[in-house]
């Protein structure tokens, strides 16, 4: 079973040379720490920066330079700042190559829910609806089950949707799964996790074809 | 040069009354019009509809207006990190319209640019699209979203001049440029009001035509919400 850093490390392998990548809040933010040094990637944050660098050293924080999680950040050579409409032109116009975000639920048809629990939690969708409606390549980073131990990979989402039929791939603490016309297709297992474990933790249709390899981290 | 400079924040906010619709720039607490917000608190205008990406934190930014119950309705994309906001929303005291962030930016830009509405894929198939016109273009579904109609836009820039020209800094830019000229009156506050002619015309982010009033801001706190550092 992977921890959050393990999930981020596995997703980092999906980041290819020349990609512009938008990272959501939470586990996705950690992905930047594991991207190979020998490839060129630029991270976009929807509040208006391309070419995000690491967090600043203590004493060098600048209130005017933050990411979408409102954390202080730095920029790398070649970075740029822009307004929100331009930022979402990059997103809606499909100039961003890869979107990595968290979710509360994903359905086997690629629907995603991550912004609202009616009556309990309403924080808002932020940029998530724009991102999932537009991106060609969306990877969801999340735990396989919620705190109550219930599956987050469902036949149908029960929570209000963020987007419809948009998720392509899911990386959880247990597995790498691809969304296909027929349901969740199991691609890889996390170290120490069996196919049976994943079946038990997946409410939606799980497709298992042949031998399922363990993740190569 | 058409002079947009006003001497004080009170002059800049002249004409504000109860029940108005206001746009306020900023992302989180970064790039918010701190002086204008403080003046709105002082004026104690009520029943406001505020268009702003976020709602501040409990004791700063729009949180100050929420605390005094001056806001009737918030139109935002993300409202976490604000306990008072959540309380007022769940109790029904505050009307809240949550919309996708890109849609929020574009509804500002559309108002600025003279478009009554536009189609966006964001929110299709979700509750955000309920009651809205949808349409297919080349096999993909889109939602019709309308331009905002606001009385005042309050923006904050890094540098500006009496002609109303503005330059923003870092990610404090965010929604501020999109809100300029998107309301009937745009009020810009700046960290540095410089003499006309000092700003390089090549480097202007927002030309003065989009700004009606500009003033030198004071005492910027520029709070950081999530101070995050790495070890040396």
PDB file of N, CA, C and O in Angstrom, chain A residues 9 19 42 80 96 107 116 119 129 131 134 189:
ATOM      1  N   UNK A   9       4.704   9.854  -6.410  1.00  0.00           N
ATOM      2  CA  UNK A   9       5.881   9.313  -7.096  1.00  0.00           C
ATOM      3  C   UNK A   9       5.459   8.508  -8.328  1.00  0.00           C
ATOM      4  O   UNK A   9       6.064   8.619  -9.395  1.00  0.00           O
ATOM      5  N   UNK A  19       5.967  18.764 -21.247  1.00  0.00           N
ATOM      6  CA  UNK A  19       4.591  18.949 -20.751  1.00  0.00           C
ATOM      7  C   UNK A  19       4.423  20.248 -19.957  1.00  0.00           C
ATOM      8  O   UNK A  19       5.282  20.614 -19.151  1.00  0.00           O
ATOM      9  N   UNK A  42       6.928  22.392 -17.267  1.00  0.00           N
ATOM     10  CA  UNK A  42       6.547  23.643 -16.595  1.00  0.00           C
ATOM     11  C   UNK A  42       5.224  23.436 -15.869  1.00  0.00           C
ATOM     12  O   UNK A  42       4.269  22.915 -16.437  1.00  0.00           O
ATOM     13  N   UNK A  80       6.344  33.006 -16.097  1.00  0.00           N
ATOM     14  CA  UNK A  80       5.539  34.178 -16.442  1.00  0.00           C
ATOM     15  C   UNK A  80       4.337  34.284 -15.513  1.00  0.00           C
ATOM     16  O   UNK A  80       3.881  33.288 -14.963  1.00  0.00           O
ATOM     17  N   UNK A  96      -2.662  23.326 -21.788  1.00  0.00           N
ATOM     18  CA  UNK A  96      -2.061  22.564 -20.686  1.00  0.00           C
ATOM     19  C   UNK A  96      -2.176  21.084 -21.043  1.00  0.00           C
ATOM     20  O   UNK A  96      -3.240  20.615 -21.440  1.00  0.00           O
ATOM     21  N   UNK A 107     -16.470   7.819 -10.960  1.00  0.00           N
ATOM     22  CA  UNK A 107     -17.343   6.746 -11.451  1.00  0.00           C
ATOM     23  C   UNK A 107     -16.679   6.021 -12.610  1.00  0.00           C
ATOM     24  O   UNK A 107     -15.770   6.555 -13.250  1.00  0.00           O
ATOM     25  N   UNK A 116     -18.226  19.266  -3.305  1.00  0.00           N
ATOM     26  CA  UNK A 116     -19.360  19.561  -2.431  1.00  0.00           C
ATOM     27  C   UNK A 116     -19.901  18.295  -1.784  1.00  0.00           C
ATOM     28  O   UNK A 116     -20.058  17.276  -2.446  1.00  0.00           O
ATOM     29  N   UNK A 119     -25.019  19.755   2.526  1.00  0.00           N
ATOM     30  CA  UNK A 119     -25.342  19.863   3.940  1.00  0.00           C
ATOM     31  C   UNK A 119     -24.152  19.810   4.872  1.00  0.00           C
ATOM     32  O   UNK A 119     -24.258  20.131   6.052  1.00  0.00           O
ATOM     33  N   UNK A 129     -13.779  22.605 -12.246  1.00  0.00           N
ATOM     34  CA  UNK A 129     -14.761  22.349 -13.323  1.00  0.00           C
ATOM     35  C   UNK A 129     -14.217  22.759 -14.687  1.00  0.00           C
ATOM     36  O   UNK A 129     -14.483  22.105 -15.688  1.00  0.00           O
ATOM     37  N   UNK A 131     -11.018  22.825 -15.441  1.00  0.00           N
ATOM     38  CA  UNK A 131      -9.942  21.879 -15.743  1.00  0.00           C
ATOM     39  C   UNK A 131     -10.483  20.568 -16.285  1.00  0.00           C
ATOM     40  O   UNK A 131     -10.029  20.085 -17.316  1.00  0.00           O
ATOM     41  N   UNK A 134     -12.129  20.550 -19.828  1.00  0.00           N
ATOM     42  CA  UNK A 134     -11.310  20.918 -20.980  1.00  0.00           C
ATOM     43  C   UNK A 134     -10.120  20.009 -21.231  1.00  0.00           C
ATOM     44  O   UNK A 134      -9.755  19.772 -22.382  1.00  0.00           O
ATOM     45  N   UNK A 189      -0.706  -2.898  -9.650  1.00  0.00           N
ATOM     46  CA  UNK A 189      -0.982  -3.035  -8.221  1.00  0.00           C
ATOM     47  C   UNK A 189       0.109  -2.310  -7.442  1.00  0.00           C
ATOM     48  O   UNK A 189       1.260  -2.283  -7.862  1.00  0.00           O
TER      49      UNK A 189
END
